[in-house]
Amino acid sequence: MSEHSKEKILIKAGKVLTPSGARISDVLIEDGKISSIKENLSAGDARTVDAKGMWVVPGLVDIHCHLREPGFEYKEDIASGTAAAAKGGFTSICCMANTDPVNDSPVVTEFIRKKARDAGPIHVHPIAALTKGLKGEQLTEVGELAASGAVALSDDGVSVRDANRLRLGLAYAKRFGLKVVSHPEDLDLTNGGLMNEGYWSTALGLAGITRAAEETIIARDCAIAELEDAPIHIAHVSTRGGAEVVRAMKKRGLKVTAETAPHYLYATDEWVRDYDTNTKVNPPLRTDDDQTALIEALRDGTIDCIATDHAPHHIDEKNVEFALAANGISGFETAFGICWTALVKPGHLTPEQLFEKMTSAPAAIFNLDAGVLEEGRVADVAVIDPEAEWVVDPKHFLSRGKNTPFTGRTLTGLARCTIAGGEVAYEVK
Amino acid sequence: MLKNKDLLGMRDITPEEIHEILNTAELMKTVVTSNNKKTPHLQGKSILTVFYENSTRTRLSFELASKYMSGVAANMSASTSSVAKGETLIDTARTLDVMGTDVLVLRHPMTGAPHLMAKNVKASVINAGDGTNEHPTQALLDMFTMREKKGGLKGLRVAIVGDVRHSRVARSNIYGLTKMGASVVVAGPDTLLQPGLERLGIEVTDRVDDAVKGADVVMGLRIQLERQKKGLFPSVAEYHKYFGLTEERIAMAKKDALVMHPGPINRGLEISSAVADCPQSTIDEQVTNGVAVRMALLFMLTRRKPEAAGL
């Protein structure tokens, strides 16, 4: 447990989002729990957070990020990653297994959880590898990993190339209640591509990545999950066709869930035009048409949630030729602002819908005890300023990864205060 | 005058700039073809060719262009493996920049490398071919050749045939020619074309006959033999039969149509020997014109620097 004492916190006069709806009230936090949600609460000795004009919502939940520790601490470590998450309003995050060593054993899972507890109050839930070394061959010890606190299984970064290996993994993991997360990408179709295949890849002379690389694997993995009657979660859906396959599979009755990432909702392949390597991400930034389809898929529930795919890198890995640059965007600190700006401001989603996509919905996918704000629960809370306009400047990121294509963009909406487990993890001074 | 410090691609320059480069190259051609190939245009300037890929004509023509104009020319060749292992492109570029280089001429196997270099140096950067993106000086010399032979570019029908997908020559010519009012049609097997080509303002077809019919210029593109192994076409013989520039096909073009090729050519693959050596072929003259165009560019880019005028 953290050394910090659990102070009393009173969040005053915010628009509080509980399972029964949103209304103006106060929230009192005691002993790390939500002790009361009522109007006009008072607690003389409590630390007070003025939330007038703010949303008071469950701490945001991110089920897809890369914390880089162990092994790549020069990109990010658990302390800097959780600090960045807190700044972004997140209180529960799930980190992928592509560390060094890979998180394919209980030792690594436990190491990550211990480091996270030492770092502060943000809840870190490791996602373990489905196969040893992410090689797509031997299964990891799913039972032992579950017992050590892994919340899901994924070879994220690569898709399991051998369809039969995936079938075996889905069949075996069911018994231990861990969901398998698919990174949908057919590497043969990707064929060394560097950006979305289309007008811009042709105009810029960069090898393209066809949408079919994503769509075929979503279809394949869903068909295999259906075969085993196993649940499956699809990571970072970025295309119209990908969303359509998920929609069809849901209609068919499959236990499939899906996420997309903020950058697919705000940026397009046109952003690559000056060969800015900060726009290089996998799957790649797509088109306006894909964006429209993803927004529709969020609205109709085809895409269950938004996950950051926070992928911090060192500047030396981005300040190189486009072909040599690492894939990924440092996303924790821009995720909410982008989603509010791209989805709520234009009226595509209501505030409540967006909060659901970033709190209760992702929490439900991995059965996390998070994403709901009500009396008696662990006090994970984000105080969100929906009016704040701010300009993205990676110099101010708490993440070590300054790799963002959003530098200089004006966003609306940010977390003023993030409370995790009853402790203030971040507060705008 | 050129607007930018660098020449990175035909995508970034205006029709007026193209016009001025071609006019200047006309003057330079009189030097290249004269008995006394020496002018003072680049006196006191240093030009460095930095080649991460093999090249004969491009590198040599830049070097000769510099020397004909009394500039100092040097060459750096690097294997691409040293990029991945050792010094980064930016570090190399900075090192070369601070040696007092006025123009860096870069050939690189990766798209966007000259753009990255240009952002990190004071010297002017000329893109001498980057990955599958652009080769602007080749397009300029091709356009120079067409203009000289046909009296202008506007209204010309230019057929570009072959591996458009991987060709930086094709992309630069597409950008340049469409800006100058020519109409461009590209042709090849669909495996060697890309999605979205039509949106560059050109016609696209997988039937070479249709492209060549009535063309003023027929330009062949080099096919790399390794494309066959990667499954992009089945055999040399079949490629030549359906997509190669043969005498029968060239006969479908206008009678006085030019036959062009950036070289080096694969005889019997993308072009038959008879076509490569026919009287309409400009393959050799393109090389001469390449020196003239590169002289023009080096002169124009070094003239940009105001402080250089007094020296």
PDB file of C-alpha atoms in Angstrom, chain A residues 141-409:
ATOM      1  CA  GLU A 141       0.790 -20.279 -18.189  1.00  0.00           C
ATOM      2  CA  VAL A 142      -2.632 -18.729 -18.275  1.00  0.00           C
ATOM      3  CA  GLY A 143      -3.737 -20.022 -14.865  1.00  0.00           C
ATOM      4  CA  GLU A 144      -0.612 -18.781 -13.100  1.00  0.00           C
ATOM      5  CA  LEU A 145      -0.828 -15.421 -14.865  1.00  0.00           C
ATOM      6  CA  ALA A 146      -4.459 -15.005 -13.839  1.00  0.00           C
ATOM      7  CA  ALA A 147      -3.518 -15.846 -10.256  1.00  0.00           C
ATOM      8  CA  SER A 148      -0.768 -13.196 -10.357  1.00  0.00           C
ATOM      9  CA  GLY A 149      -3.166 -10.496 -11.415  1.00  0.00           C
ATOM     10  CA  ALA A 150      -3.100 -10.444 -15.208  1.00  0.00           C
ATOM     11  CA  VAL A 151      -6.502  -9.259 -16.462  1.00  0.00           C
ATOM     12  CA  ALA A 152      -6.328 -10.364 -20.093  1.00  0.00           C
ATOM     13  CA  LEU A 153      -4.076 -12.015 -22.649  1.00  0.00           C
ATOM     14  CA  SER A 154      -2.635 -10.481 -25.776  1.00  0.00           C
ATOM     15  CA  ASP A 155       0.258 -10.678 -28.183  1.00  0.00           C
ATOM     16  CA  ASP A 156      -0.476  -7.034 -29.028  1.00  0.00           C
ATOM     17  CA  GLY A 157       2.022  -5.648 -31.484  1.00  0.00           C
ATOM     18  CA  VAL A 158       1.633  -8.706 -33.648  1.00  0.00           C
ATOM     19  CA  SER A 159      -1.306 -10.892 -34.488  1.00  0.00           C
ATOM     20  CA  VAL A 160      -1.096 -14.620 -33.789  1.00  0.00           C
ATOM     21  CA  ARG A 161      -0.038 -15.750 -37.224  1.00  0.00           C
ATOM     22  CA  ASP A 162      -0.984 -19.383 -36.875  1.00  0.00           C
ATOM     23  CA  ALA A 163      -4.771 -19.497 -36.684  1.00  0.00           C
ATOM     24  CA  ASN A 164      -4.722 -22.867 -34.925  1.00  0.00           C
ATOM     25  CA  ARG A 165      -2.507 -21.500 -32.150  1.00  0.00           C
ATOM     26  CA  LEU A 166      -5.031 -18.748 -31.615  1.00  0.00           C
ATOM     27  CA  ARG A 167      -7.810 -21.340 -31.502  1.00  0.00           C
ATOM     28  CA  LEU A 168      -5.974 -23.287 -28.810  1.00  0.00           C
ATOM     29  CA  GLY A 169      -5.305 -20.112 -26.840  1.00  0.00           C
ATOM     30  CA  LEU A 170      -8.937 -19.028 -26.936  1.00  0.00           C
ATOM     31  CA  ALA A 171     -10.092 -22.488 -25.902  1.00  0.00           C
ATOM     32  CA  TYR A 172      -7.636 -22.764 -23.017  1.00  0.00           C
ATOM     33  CA  ALA A 173      -7.947 -19.241 -21.619  1.00  0.00           C
ATOM     34  CA  LYS A 174     -11.721 -19.520 -21.165  1.00  0.00           C
ATOM     35  CA  ARG A 175     -11.318 -21.761 -18.128  1.00  0.00           C
ATOM     36  CA  PHE A 176      -9.380 -19.032 -16.313  1.00  0.00           C
ATOM     37  CA  GLY A 177     -11.714 -16.189 -17.173  1.00  0.00           C
ATOM     38  CA  LEU A 178      -9.132 -14.189 -19.123  1.00  0.00           C
ATOM     39  CA  LYS A 179     -10.215 -12.568 -22.338  1.00  0.00           C
ATOM     40  CA  VAL A 180      -7.959 -12.720 -25.384  1.00  0.00           C
ATOM     41  CA  VAL A 181      -7.224  -9.425 -27.119  1.00  0.00           C
ATOM     42  CA  SER A 182      -6.603  -9.561 -30.853  1.00  0.00           C
ATOM     43  CA  HIS A 183      -4.159  -7.212 -32.572  1.00  0.00           C
ATOM     44  CA  PRO A 184      -5.788  -7.445 -35.982  1.00  0.00           C
ATOM     45  CA  GLU A 185      -3.123  -7.221 -38.650  1.00  0.00           C
ATOM     46  CA  ASP A 186      -2.208  -9.600 -41.445  1.00  0.00           C
ATOM     47  CA  LEU A 187       1.516  -8.996 -41.798  1.00  0.00           C
ATOM     48  CA  ASP A 188       1.606 -10.474 -45.294  1.00  0.00           C
ATOM     49  CA  LEU A 189      -0.908  -7.872 -46.415  1.00  0.00           C
ATOM     50  CA  THR A 190       0.863  -5.101 -44.492  1.00  0.00           C
ATOM     51  CA  ASN A 191       3.902  -6.081 -46.580  1.00  0.00           C
ATOM     52  CA  GLY A 192       6.235  -3.467 -45.146  1.00  0.00           C
ATOM     53  CA  GLY A 193       3.689  -0.656 -45.511  1.00  0.00           C
ATOM     54  CA  LEU A 194       4.274   2.562 -43.595  1.00  0.00           C
ATOM     55  CA  MET A 195       0.965   4.446 -43.757  1.00  0.00           C
ATOM     56  CA  ASN A 196      -2.636   3.975 -44.829  1.00  0.00           C
ATOM     57  CA  GLU A 197      -2.889   2.786 -48.423  1.00  0.00           C
ATOM     58  CA  GLY A 198      -4.752   5.328 -50.486  1.00  0.00           C
ATOM     59  CA  TYR A 199      -4.385   8.666 -52.172  1.00  0.00           C
ATOM     60  CA  TRP A 200      -1.865   9.991 -49.664  1.00  0.00           C
ATOM     61  CA  SER A 201       0.430   6.968 -49.715  1.00  0.00           C
ATOM     62  CA  THR A 202       0.467   7.250 -53.487  1.00  0.00           C
ATOM     63  CA  ALA A 203       1.023  11.007 -53.431  1.00  0.00           C
ATOM     64  CA  LEU A 204       3.811  10.761 -50.842  1.00  0.00           C
ATOM     65  CA  GLY A 205       5.545   7.723 -52.266  1.00  0.00           C
ATOM     66  CA  LEU A 206       5.262   5.741 -49.039  1.00  0.00           C
ATOM     67  CA  ALA A 207       4.298   2.065 -49.140  1.00  0.00           C
ATOM     68  CA  GLY A 208       0.664   1.657 -48.107  1.00  0.00           C
ATOM     69  CA  ILE A 209      -1.047  -0.585 -45.557  1.00  0.00           C
ATOM     70  CA  THR A 210      -4.367  -1.818 -46.894  1.00  0.00           C
ATOM     71  CA  ARG A 211      -7.427  -1.762 -44.664  1.00  0.00           C
ATOM     72  CA  ALA A 212      -7.878  -5.413 -45.560  1.00  0.00           C
ATOM     73  CA  ALA A 213      -4.856  -6.235 -43.371  1.00  0.00           C
ATOM     74  CA  GLU A 214      -7.048  -5.310 -40.396  1.00  0.00           C
ATOM     75  CA  GLU A 215     -10.417  -6.467 -41.669  1.00  0.00           C
ATOM     76  CA  THR A 216      -9.381 -10.000 -42.612  1.00  0.00           C
ATOM     77  CA  ILE A 217      -7.877 -10.725 -39.203  1.00  0.00           C
ATOM     78  CA  ILE A 218     -10.881  -9.325 -37.337  1.00  0.00           C
ATOM     79  CA  ALA A 219     -13.049 -11.683 -39.355  1.00  0.00           C
ATOM     80  CA  ARG A 220     -10.658 -14.610 -38.887  1.00  0.00           C
ATOM     81  CA  ASP A 221     -10.256 -14.127 -35.148  1.00  0.00           C
ATOM     82  CA  CYS A 222     -13.993 -13.706 -34.617  1.00  0.00           C
ATOM     83  CA  ALA A 223     -14.719 -16.890 -36.552  1.00  0.00           C
ATOM     84  CA  ILE A 224     -12.252 -18.773 -34.367  1.00  0.00           C
ATOM     85  CA  ALA A 225     -13.701 -17.294 -31.174  1.00  0.00           C
ATOM     86  CA  GLU A 226     -17.145 -18.377 -32.312  1.00  0.00           C
ATOM     87  CA  LEU A 227     -15.851 -21.886 -32.883  1.00  0.00           C
ATOM     88  CA  GLU A 228     -14.702 -22.062 -29.268  1.00  0.00           C
ATOM     89  CA  ASP A 229     -17.577 -20.011 -27.886  1.00  0.00           C
ATOM     90  CA  ALA A 230     -14.892 -17.822 -26.329  1.00  0.00           C
ATOM     91  CA  PRO A 231     -15.032 -14.081 -25.742  1.00  0.00           C
ATOM     92  CA  ILE A 232     -12.632 -11.951 -27.762  1.00  0.00           C
ATOM     93  CA  HIS A 233     -11.681  -8.298 -27.685  1.00  0.00           C
ATOM     94  CA  ILE A 234     -10.522  -6.494 -30.825  1.00  0.00           C
ATOM     95  CA  ALA A 235      -7.841  -3.864 -30.273  1.00  0.00           C
ATOM     96  CA  HIS A 236      -7.588  -0.546 -32.099  1.00  0.00           C
ATOM     97  CA  VAL A 237     -10.231  -0.803 -34.821  1.00  0.00           C
ATOM     98  CA  SER A 238      -9.264   1.861 -37.354  1.00  0.00           C
ATOM     99  CA  THR A 239     -11.290   1.176 -40.493  1.00  0.00           C
ATOM    100  CA  ARG A 240     -14.855   1.307 -41.750  1.00  0.00           C
ATOM    101  CA  GLY A 241     -14.608  -2.330 -42.805  1.00  0.00           C
ATOM    102  CA  GLY A 242     -13.216  -3.344 -39.413  1.00  0.00           C
ATOM    103  CA  ALA A 243     -16.165  -1.732 -37.657  1.00  0.00           C
ATOM    104  CA  GLU A 244     -18.563  -3.397 -40.089  1.00  0.00           C
ATOM    105  CA  VAL A 245     -17.110  -6.841 -39.421  1.00  0.00           C
ATOM    106  CA  VAL A 246     -17.427  -6.305 -35.648  1.00  0.00           C
ATOM    107  CA  ARG A 247     -21.028  -5.124 -36.102  1.00  0.00           C
ATOM    108  CA  ALA A 248     -21.888  -8.221 -38.130  1.00  0.00           C
ATOM    109  CA  MET A 249     -20.219 -10.517 -35.597  1.00  0.00           C
ATOM    110  CA  LYS A 250     -22.114  -8.928 -32.720  1.00  0.00           C
ATOM    111  CA  LYS A 251     -25.360  -9.366 -34.617  1.00  0.00           C
ATOM    112  CA  ARG A 252     -24.443 -13.026 -35.011  1.00  0.00           C
ATOM    113  CA  GLY A 253     -24.286 -13.294 -31.248  1.00  0.00           C
ATOM    114  CA  LEU A 254     -20.554 -13.491 -30.700  1.00  0.00           C
ATOM    115  CA  LYS A 255     -19.031 -12.373 -27.420  1.00  0.00           C
ATOM    116  CA  VAL A 256     -16.919  -9.795 -29.188  1.00  0.00           C
ATOM    117  CA  THR A 257     -15.977  -6.374 -27.890  1.00  0.00           C
ATOM    118  CA  ALA A 258     -13.939  -3.697 -29.620  1.00  0.00           C
ATOM    119  CA  GLU A 259     -12.020  -0.519 -28.993  1.00  0.00           C
ATOM    120  CA  THR A 260     -10.722   2.323 -31.085  1.00  0.00           C
ATOM    121  CA  ALA A 261      -8.116   4.940 -30.174  1.00  0.00           C
ATOM    122  CA  PRO A 262      -8.485   8.732 -29.948  1.00  0.00           C
ATOM    123  CA  HIS A 263      -6.078   9.459 -32.802  1.00  0.00           C
ATOM    124  CA  TYR A 264      -8.230   7.550 -35.289  1.00  0.00           C
ATOM    125  CA  LEU A 265     -11.105   9.879 -34.418  1.00  0.00           C
ATOM    126  CA  TYR A 266      -9.203  13.120 -34.928  1.00  0.00           C
ATOM    127  CA  ALA A 267      -6.275  12.703 -37.340  1.00  0.00           C
ATOM    128  CA  THR A 268      -6.175  11.285 -40.860  1.00  0.00           C
ATOM    129  CA  ASP A 269      -3.547  10.017 -43.285  1.00  0.00           C
ATOM    130  CA  GLU A 270      -3.278  13.501 -44.757  1.00  0.00           C
ATOM    131  CA  TRP A 271      -1.364  14.430 -41.589  1.00  0.00           C
ATOM    132  CA  VAL A 272       1.591  12.392 -42.869  1.00  0.00           C
ATOM    133  CA  ARG A 273       2.126  14.888 -45.681  1.00  0.00           C
ATOM    134  CA  ASP A 274       5.375  16.389 -44.343  1.00  0.00           C
ATOM    135  CA  TYR A 275       6.736  12.982 -43.350  1.00  0.00           C
ATOM    136  CA  ASP A 276       6.234  13.834 -39.669  1.00  0.00           C
ATOM    137  CA  THR A 277       7.211  10.584 -37.984  1.00  0.00           C
ATOM    138  CA  ASN A 278       4.969  11.452 -35.039  1.00  0.00           C
ATOM    139  CA  THR A 279       2.072  10.541 -37.325  1.00  0.00           C
ATOM    140  CA  LYS A 280       3.478   7.030 -37.751  1.00  0.00           C
ATOM    141  CA  VAL A 281       1.354   4.588 -35.803  1.00  0.00           C
ATOM    142  CA  ASN A 282       0.090   1.044 -36.248  1.00  0.00           C
ATOM    143  CA  PRO A 283      -2.621   0.657 -37.412  1.00  0.00           C
ATOM    144  CA  PRO A 284      -1.998   3.798 -39.443  1.00  0.00           C
ATOM    145  CA  LEU A 285      -4.061   6.979 -39.448  1.00  0.00           C
ATOM    146  CA  ARG A 286      -6.887   6.407 -41.922  1.00  0.00           C
ATOM    147  CA  THR A 287      -9.310   8.634 -43.834  1.00  0.00           C
ATOM    148  CA  ASP A 288     -12.294  10.903 -43.166  1.00  0.00           C
ATOM    149  CA  ASP A 289     -14.561   8.106 -44.308  1.00  0.00           C
ATOM    150  CA  ASP A 290     -13.116   5.678 -41.776  1.00  0.00           C
ATOM    151  CA  GLN A 291     -13.471   8.330 -39.099  1.00  0.00           C
ATOM    152  CA  THR A 292     -17.150   8.803 -39.920  1.00  0.00           C
ATOM    153  CA  ALA A 293     -17.691   5.051 -39.710  1.00  0.00           C
ATOM    154  CA  LEU A 294     -15.829   4.748 -36.393  1.00  0.00           C
ATOM    155  CA  ILE A 295     -17.939   7.515 -34.874  1.00  0.00           C
ATOM    156  CA  GLU A 296     -21.101   5.773 -36.055  1.00  0.00           C
ATOM    157  CA  ALA A 297     -19.786   2.507 -34.589  1.00  0.00           C
ATOM    158  CA  LEU A 298     -19.201   4.224 -31.247  1.00  0.00           C
ATOM    159  CA  ARG A 299     -22.713   5.637 -31.343  1.00  0.00           C
ATOM    160  CA  ASP A 300     -24.469   2.351 -32.094  1.00  0.00           C
ATOM    161  CA  GLY A 301     -22.356   0.356 -29.623  1.00  0.00           C
ATOM    162  CA  THR A 302     -20.418  -1.648 -32.214  1.00  0.00           C
ATOM    163  CA  ILE A 303     -17.252  -0.189 -30.757  1.00  0.00           C
ATOM    164  CA  ASP A 304     -17.617  -0.538 -27.007  1.00  0.00           C
ATOM    165  CA  CYS A 305     -14.907   1.747 -25.778  1.00  0.00           C
ATOM    166  CA  ILE A 306     -12.011   4.074 -26.418  1.00  0.00           C
ATOM    167  CA  ALA A 307      -8.502   3.020 -25.390  1.00  0.00           C
ATOM    168  CA  THR A 308      -5.429   5.188 -25.786  1.00  0.00           C
ATOM    169  CA  ASP A 309      -2.861   2.701 -27.154  1.00  0.00           C
ATOM    170  CA  HIS A 310      -0.445   5.064 -25.378  1.00  0.00           C
ATOM    171  CA  ALA A 311       2.876   4.164 -27.019  1.00  0.00           C
ATOM    172  CA  PRO A 312       5.704   6.374 -25.776  1.00  0.00           C
ATOM    173  CA  HIS A 313       9.024   6.421 -27.643  1.00  0.00           C
ATOM    174  CA  HIS A 314      12.360   8.171 -27.250  1.00  0.00           C
ATOM    175  CA  ILE A 315      12.996  11.115 -29.572  1.00  0.00           C
ATOM    176  CA  ASP A 316      15.914   9.247 -31.179  1.00  0.00           C
ATOM    177  CA  GLU A 317      13.425   6.631 -32.373  1.00  0.00           C
ATOM    178  CA  LYS A 318      11.292   9.261 -34.098  1.00  0.00           C
ATOM    179  CA  ASN A 319      13.915  11.727 -35.336  1.00  0.00           C
ATOM    180  CA  VAL A 320      14.925   9.451 -38.225  1.00  0.00           C
ATOM    181  CA  GLU A 321      13.774   8.503 -41.706  1.00  0.00           C
ATOM    182  CA  PHE A 322      10.047   7.699 -41.826  1.00  0.00           C
ATOM    183  CA  ALA A 323      10.723   4.058 -42.674  1.00  0.00           C
ATOM    184  CA  LEU A 324      13.016   3.659 -39.653  1.00  0.00           C
ATOM    185  CA  ALA A 325      10.802   5.494 -37.152  1.00  0.00           C
ATOM    186  CA  ALA A 326       9.024   3.599 -34.381  1.00  0.00           C
ATOM    187  CA  ASN A 327       5.245   3.225 -34.521  1.00  0.00           C
ATOM    188  CA  GLY A 328       3.161   4.896 -31.846  1.00  0.00           C
ATOM    189  CA  ILE A 329       1.726   7.981 -30.195  1.00  0.00           C
ATOM    190  CA  SER A 330       2.170   9.097 -26.595  1.00  0.00           C
ATOM    191  CA  GLY A 331      -1.523   9.328 -25.841  1.00  0.00           C
ATOM    192  CA  PHE A 332      -2.446   9.545 -22.148  1.00  0.00           C
ATOM    193  CA  GLU A 333      -2.281  13.303 -21.874  1.00  0.00           C
ATOM    194  CA  THR A 334      -4.187  14.157 -25.035  1.00  0.00           C
ATOM    195  CA  ALA A 335      -6.741  11.313 -25.087  1.00  0.00           C
ATOM    196  CA  PHE A 336      -9.558  13.005 -23.245  1.00  0.00           C
ATOM    197  CA  GLY A 337      -9.112  16.401 -24.911  1.00  0.00           C
ATOM    198  CA  ILE A 338      -9.129  14.770 -28.321  1.00  0.00           C
ATOM    199  CA  CYS A 339     -12.231  12.733 -27.599  1.00  0.00           C
ATOM    200  CA  TRP A 340     -14.123  15.692 -26.183  1.00  0.00           C
ATOM    201  CA  THR A 341     -13.040  17.886 -29.096  1.00  0.00           C
ATOM    202  CA  ALA A 342     -13.734  15.313 -31.796  1.00  0.00           C
ATOM    203  CA  LEU A 343     -16.833  13.634 -30.388  1.00  0.00           C
ATOM    204  CA  VAL A 344     -18.698  15.781 -27.865  1.00  0.00           C
ATOM    205  CA  LYS A 345     -18.108  19.291 -29.200  1.00  0.00           C
ATOM    206  CA  PRO A 346     -19.525  18.503 -32.654  1.00  0.00           C
ATOM    207  CA  GLY A 347     -22.423  16.608 -31.021  1.00  0.00           C
ATOM    208  CA  HIS A 348     -21.562  13.080 -32.129  1.00  0.00           C
ATOM    209  CA  LEU A 349     -21.728  11.813 -28.553  1.00  0.00           C
ATOM    210  CA  THR A 350     -23.277  13.274 -25.435  1.00  0.00           C
ATOM    211  CA  PRO A 351     -20.901  13.858 -22.525  1.00  0.00           C
ATOM    212  CA  GLU A 352     -22.485  10.878 -20.759  1.00  0.00           C
ATOM    213  CA  GLN A 353     -21.893   8.642 -23.771  1.00  0.00           C
ATOM    214  CA  LEU A 354     -18.245   9.647 -23.991  1.00  0.00           C
ATOM    215  CA  PHE A 355     -17.707   9.059 -20.280  1.00  0.00           C
ATOM    216  CA  GLU A 356     -19.272   5.623 -20.624  1.00  0.00           C
ATOM    217  CA  LYS A 357     -16.850   4.790 -23.470  1.00  0.00           C
ATOM    218  CA  MET A 358     -13.937   5.813 -21.269  1.00  0.00           C
ATOM    219  CA  THR A 359     -15.052   4.433 -17.888  1.00  0.00           C
ATOM    220  CA  SER A 360     -17.704   1.769 -17.298  1.00  0.00           C
ATOM    221  CA  ALA A 361     -17.592   0.225 -20.758  1.00  0.00           C
ATOM    222  CA  PRO A 362     -13.857  -0.510 -20.841  1.00  0.00           C
ATOM    223  CA  ALA A 363     -13.948  -1.632 -17.195  1.00  0.00           C
ATOM    224  CA  ALA A 364     -16.679  -4.142 -18.030  1.00  0.00           C
ATOM    225  CA  ILE A 365     -14.646  -5.665 -20.868  1.00  0.00           C
ATOM    226  CA  PHE A 366     -11.987  -6.971 -18.466  1.00  0.00           C
ATOM    227  CA  ASN A 367     -14.253  -7.156 -15.380  1.00  0.00           C
ATOM    228  CA  LEU A 368     -12.307  -4.420 -13.622  1.00  0.00           C
ATOM    229  CA  ASP A 369     -13.686  -3.016 -10.376  1.00  0.00           C
ATOM    230  CA  ALA A 370     -13.614   0.478 -11.798  1.00  0.00           C
ATOM    231  CA  GLY A 371     -15.476   2.929 -13.952  1.00  0.00           C
ATOM    232  CA  VAL A 372     -18.472   3.483 -11.680  1.00  0.00           C
ATOM    233  CA  LEU A 373     -18.960   6.324  -9.234  1.00  0.00           C
ATOM    234  CA  GLU A 374     -21.235   5.446  -6.307  1.00  0.00           C
ATOM    235  CA  GLU A 375     -21.235   5.379  -2.549  1.00  0.00           C
ATOM    236  CA  GLY A 376     -19.147   2.619  -1.018  1.00  0.00           C
ATOM    237  CA  ARG A 377     -16.889   2.194  -4.038  1.00  0.00           C
ATOM    238  CA  VAL A 378     -13.160   2.797  -4.232  1.00  0.00           C
ATOM    239  CA  ALA A 379     -12.682   6.537  -4.706  1.00  0.00           C
ATOM    240  CA  ASP A 380     -11.450   6.739  -8.315  1.00  0.00           C
ATOM    241  CA  VAL A 381     -12.628  10.091  -9.567  1.00  0.00           C
ATOM    242  CA  ALA A 382     -11.784  12.532 -12.336  1.00  0.00           C
ATOM    243  CA  VAL A 383     -12.825  16.169 -12.177  1.00  0.00           C
ATOM    244  CA  ILE A 384     -13.200  17.227 -15.791  1.00  0.00           C
ATOM    245  CA  ASP A 385     -13.287  20.793 -17.050  1.00  0.00           C
ATOM    246  CA  PRO A 386     -15.352  20.631 -20.247  1.00  0.00           C
ATOM    247  CA  GLU A 387     -14.713  24.256 -21.216  1.00  0.00           C
ATOM    248  CA  ALA A 388     -10.961  24.478 -20.797  1.00  0.00           C
ATOM    249  CA  GLU A 389      -9.183  25.209 -24.058  1.00  0.00           C
ATOM    250  CA  TRP A 390      -5.538  24.276 -24.171  1.00  0.00           C
ATOM    251  CA  VAL A 391      -2.756  23.916 -26.689  1.00  0.00           C
ATOM    252  CA  VAL A 392      -0.892  20.623 -26.888  1.00  0.00           C
ATOM    253  CA  ASP A 393       2.786  21.035 -26.061  1.00  0.00           C
ATOM    254  CA  PRO A 394       4.719  17.811 -25.444  1.00  0.00           C
ATOM    255  CA  LYS A 395       7.281  19.770 -23.428  1.00  0.00           C
ATOM    256  CA  HIS A 396       4.705  19.717 -20.663  1.00  0.00           C
ATOM    257  CA  PHE A 397       3.983  15.982 -20.897  1.00  0.00           C
ATOM    258  CA  LEU A 398       4.677  13.977 -17.782  1.00  0.00           C
ATOM    259  CA  SER A 399       5.190  10.992 -20.036  1.00  0.00           C
ATOM    260  CA  ARG A 400       8.764  10.471 -21.188  1.00  0.00           C
ATOM    261  CA  GLY A 401       7.351   9.927 -24.653  1.00  0.00           C
ATOM    262  CA  LYS A 402       7.010  13.309 -26.325  1.00  0.00           C
ATOM    263  CA  ASN A 403       5.873  11.663 -29.553  1.00  0.00           C
ATOM    264  CA  THR A 404       2.619  13.285 -30.505  1.00  0.00           C
ATOM    265  CA  PRO A 405       1.261  14.481 -33.845  1.00  0.00           C
ATOM    266  CA  PHE A 406      -0.988  16.936 -31.986  1.00  0.00           C
ATOM    267  CA  THR A 407       1.630  19.550 -31.055  1.00  0.00           C
ATOM    268  CA  GLY A 408       0.143  23.015 -31.437  1.00  0.00           C
ATOM    269  CA  ARG A 409      -3.458  21.796 -31.712  1.00  0.00           C
TER     270      ARG A 409
END
